[in-house]
Amino acid sequence: MKIVLVAASVFAFSSMAQQAQACDSETGERMQRVVLDWNHQQIDTWAAKSPAIHTVALPNGVQLGVQIEPQSIYKHEKSSGMFKYAPEMVKISLCDTSGREPKLLTYTFGGSNSIQGYGAQGGADSVAILGKPGVQLTLLKPVCEVVEEG
């Protein structure tokens, strides 16, 4: 039980550190952070800068390209008055980057603060070459607070 509590504490503190890095201390700009796990192991973490594709070499030999783009799929709903507030969304594209040109494997939409899974058994989408259990993307985009002097 003690090991579980220690592991949970380490995860919580590392998550807070990553979120703190996701706010530019000079401009207050919010950055989209991505943590990629494969087969329950953290493989990579980065700040997604649109429209760049970030390539990750997975232990199973797959060269996975991940592209995160801001996306508002609710624009038409705002004009109809159906929703007053909507979640901040991103488009998540996964590519095989082993060739000369990236080959699109799938794309989905999800929240800018969400967990998305991709693998042979599905999740957000089924992508057989990612194996079982596959890839899990943790997306973090914190709200940056203004710090006032005095």
Short mmCIF file of C-alpha atoms in Angstrom, two decimals:
data_model
loop_
_atom_site.label_atom_id
_atom_site.label_comp_id
_atom_site.label_asym_id
_atom_site.label_seq_id
_atom_site.Cartn_x
_atom_site.Cartn_y
_atom_site.Cartn_z
CA MET A 1 0.00 0.00 0.00
CA LYS A 2 2.85 2.36 0.85
CA ILE A 3 4.38 1.83 -2.63
CA VAL A 4 1.07 2.79 -4.27
CA LEU A 5 0.89 6.02 -2.24
CA VAL A 6 4.48 6.93 -3.08
CA ALA A 7 3.91 6.22 -6.78
CA ALA A 8 0.72 8.32 -6.76
CA SER A 9 2.57 11.20 -5.07
CA VAL A 10 5.41 11.09 -7.59
CA PHE A 11 2.91 11.10 -10.47
CA ALA A 12 0.97 14.03 -9.00
CA PHE A 13 4.11 16.14 -8.46
CA SER A 14 5.49 15.34 -11.94
CA SER A 15 2.13 16.27 -13.49
CA MET A 16 2.11 19.59 -11.61
CA ALA A 17 5.65 20.33 -12.78
CA GLN A 18 4.68 19.67 -16.39
CA GLN A 19 1.62 21.89 -16.07
CA ALA A 20 3.71 24.67 -14.55
CA GLN A 21 6.03 24.48 -17.57
CA ALA A 22 2.98 24.82 -19.85
CA CYS A 23 2.52 28.52 -18.96
CA ASP A 24 5.00 31.01 -20.39
CA SER A 25 6.07 33.07 -17.36
CA GLU A 26 6.57 36.22 -19.46
CA THR A 27 3.59 36.21 -21.84
CA GLY A 28 1.09 33.96 -20.05
CA GLU A 29 0.68 31.98 -23.26
CA ARG A 30 -0.85 28.54 -22.71
CA MET A 31 1.02 25.64 -24.26
CA GLN A 32 -0.45 22.29 -25.23
CA ARG A 33 1.57 19.57 -23.49
CA VAL A 34 1.49 15.94 -24.57
CA VAL A 35 2.60 12.86 -22.64
CA LEU A 36 2.84 9.66 -24.70
CA ASP A 37 2.70 6.25 -23.02
CA TRP A 38 3.15 2.99 -24.92
CA ASN A 39 2.39 -0.32 -23.27
CA HIS A 40 1.98 1.51 -19.92
CA GLN A 41 5.47 3.10 -20.11
CA GLN A 42 6.05 6.83 -20.55
CA ILE A 43 7.99 7.20 -23.80
CA ASP A 44 7.98 10.95 -24.50
CA THR A 45 6.62 14.32 -23.42
CA TRP A 46 6.62 17.57 -25.41
CA ALA A 47 4.94 20.90 -26.10
CA ALA A 48 2.82 20.53 -29.25
CA LYS A 49 3.43 23.45 -31.56
CA SER A 50 0.95 23.42 -34.42
CA PRO A 51 1.14 22.31 -37.19
CA ALA A 52 4.41 20.46 -36.54
CA ILE A 53 4.37 16.66 -36.47
CA HIS A 54 6.26 15.25 -33.49
CA THR A 55 7.88 11.87 -34.23
CA VAL A 56 8.31 9.23 -31.54
CA ALA A 57 10.22 5.97 -32.03
CA LEU A 58 8.14 3.33 -30.27
CA PRO A 59 9.82 0.24 -28.78
CA ASN A 60 7.97 -1.98 -31.29
CA GLY A 61 9.78 -0.25 -34.19
CA VAL A 62 6.93 2.03 -35.28
CA GLN A 63 7.90 5.61 -36.12
CA LEU A 64 4.78 7.40 -34.90
CA GLY A 65 4.05 10.98 -35.89
CA VAL A 66 1.66 12.92 -33.63
CA GLN A 67 0.10 16.21 -34.69
CA ILE A 68 -2.09 18.23 -32.31
CA GLU A 69 -4.02 21.14 -33.82
CA PRO A 70 -6.48 23.54 -32.15
CA GLN A 71 -9.96 22.80 -33.45
CA SER A 72 -13.36 24.26 -32.74
CA ILE A 73 -15.93 21.71 -33.86
CA TYR A 74 -18.62 23.73 -32.09
CA LYS A 75 -18.44 26.92 -34.22
CA HIS A 76 -21.73 26.17 -35.97
CA GLU A 77 -23.40 25.40 -32.63
CA LYS A 78 -22.45 28.82 -31.21
CA SER A 79 -24.33 30.63 -33.97
CA SER A 80 -27.48 28.53 -33.39
CA GLY A 81 -27.47 29.33 -29.66
CA MET A 82 -27.47 25.63 -28.75
CA PHE A 83 -24.41 25.91 -26.48
CA LYS A 84 -23.27 28.86 -24.41
CA TYR A 85 -19.94 27.22 -23.48
CA ALA A 86 -18.07 24.38 -25.16
CA PRO A 87 -14.88 22.50 -24.29
CA GLU A 88 -11.60 23.49 -25.90
CA MET A 89 -10.97 20.86 -28.58
CA VAL A 90 -7.98 19.66 -30.60
CA LYS A 91 -7.60 17.53 -33.69
CA ILE A 92 -5.25 14.60 -33.04
CA SER A 93 -3.61 13.07 -36.12
CA LEU A 94 -1.44 9.96 -35.96
CA CYS A 95 0.93 9.16 -38.84
CA ASP A 96 3.43 6.49 -39.78
CA THR A 97 6.59 8.56 -40.37
CA SER A 98 8.86 5.67 -41.42
CA GLY A 99 8.63 6.63 -45.13
CA ARG A 100 9.61 9.76 -47.00
CA GLU A 101 6.16 11.28 -46.47
CA PRO A 102 4.04 10.81 -43.34
CA LYS A 103 1.17 8.33 -43.91
CA LEU A 104 -2.01 9.20 -42.02
CA LEU A 105 -3.13 6.34 -39.75
CA THR A 106 -6.10 8.08 -38.13
CA TYR A 107 -7.37 11.36 -36.78
CA THR A 108 -9.81 12.06 -33.97
CA PHE A 109 -11.03 15.01 -31.95
CA GLY A 110 -10.66 15.36 -28.19
CA GLY A 111 -10.45 17.85 -25.38
CA SER A 112 -7.25 19.87 -24.93
CA ASN A 113 -7.21 18.37 -21.39
CA SER A 114 -8.01 14.71 -21.96
CA ILE A 115 -6.65 11.20 -22.25
CA GLN A 116 -6.87 9.51 -25.66
CA GLY A 117 -6.02 5.88 -26.39
CA TYR A 118 -5.12 4.23 -29.71
CA GLY A 119 -4.27 0.58 -30.21
CA ALA A 120 -5.20 -2.73 -31.78
CA GLN A 121 -8.29 -2.99 -29.56
CA GLY A 122 -9.40 0.58 -30.11
CA GLY A 123 -9.86 3.41 -27.69
CA ALA A 124 -10.34 6.77 -29.40
CA ASP A 125 -9.69 4.75 -32.58
CA SER A 126 -8.33 1.34 -33.58
CA VAL A 127 -4.78 1.41 -35.01
CA ALA A 128 -3.48 -2.16 -35.34
CA ILE A 129 0.24 -1.33 -35.78
CA LEU A 130 0.32 0.30 -32.34
CA GLY A 131 -0.25 -3.09 -30.71
CA LYS A 132 -2.05 -4.00 -27.53
CA PRO A 133 -2.67 -2.04 -25.35
CA GLY A 134 -1.15 0.60 -27.66
CA VAL A 135 -0.56 4.30 -27.18
CA GLN A 136 -2.11 6.61 -24.63
CA LEU A 137 -1.86 10.37 -25.09
CA THR A 138 -2.40 12.60 -22.07
CA LEU A 139 -3.18 16.12 -23.24
CA LEU A 140 -2.65 19.00 -20.80
CA LYS A 141 -3.38 22.66 -21.49
CA PRO A 142 -3.66 24.55 -18.21
CA VAL A 143 -5.29 27.87 -17.53
CA CYS A 144 -2.55 30.41 -16.79
CA GLU A 145 -3.26 32.70 -13.85
CA VAL A 146 -2.20 36.34 -13.79
CA VAL A 147 0.04 37.02 -10.80
CA GLU A 148 -0.46 40.54 -9.51
CA GLU A 149 2.20 42.43 -7.62
CA GLY A 150 1.58 43.72 -4.14
#
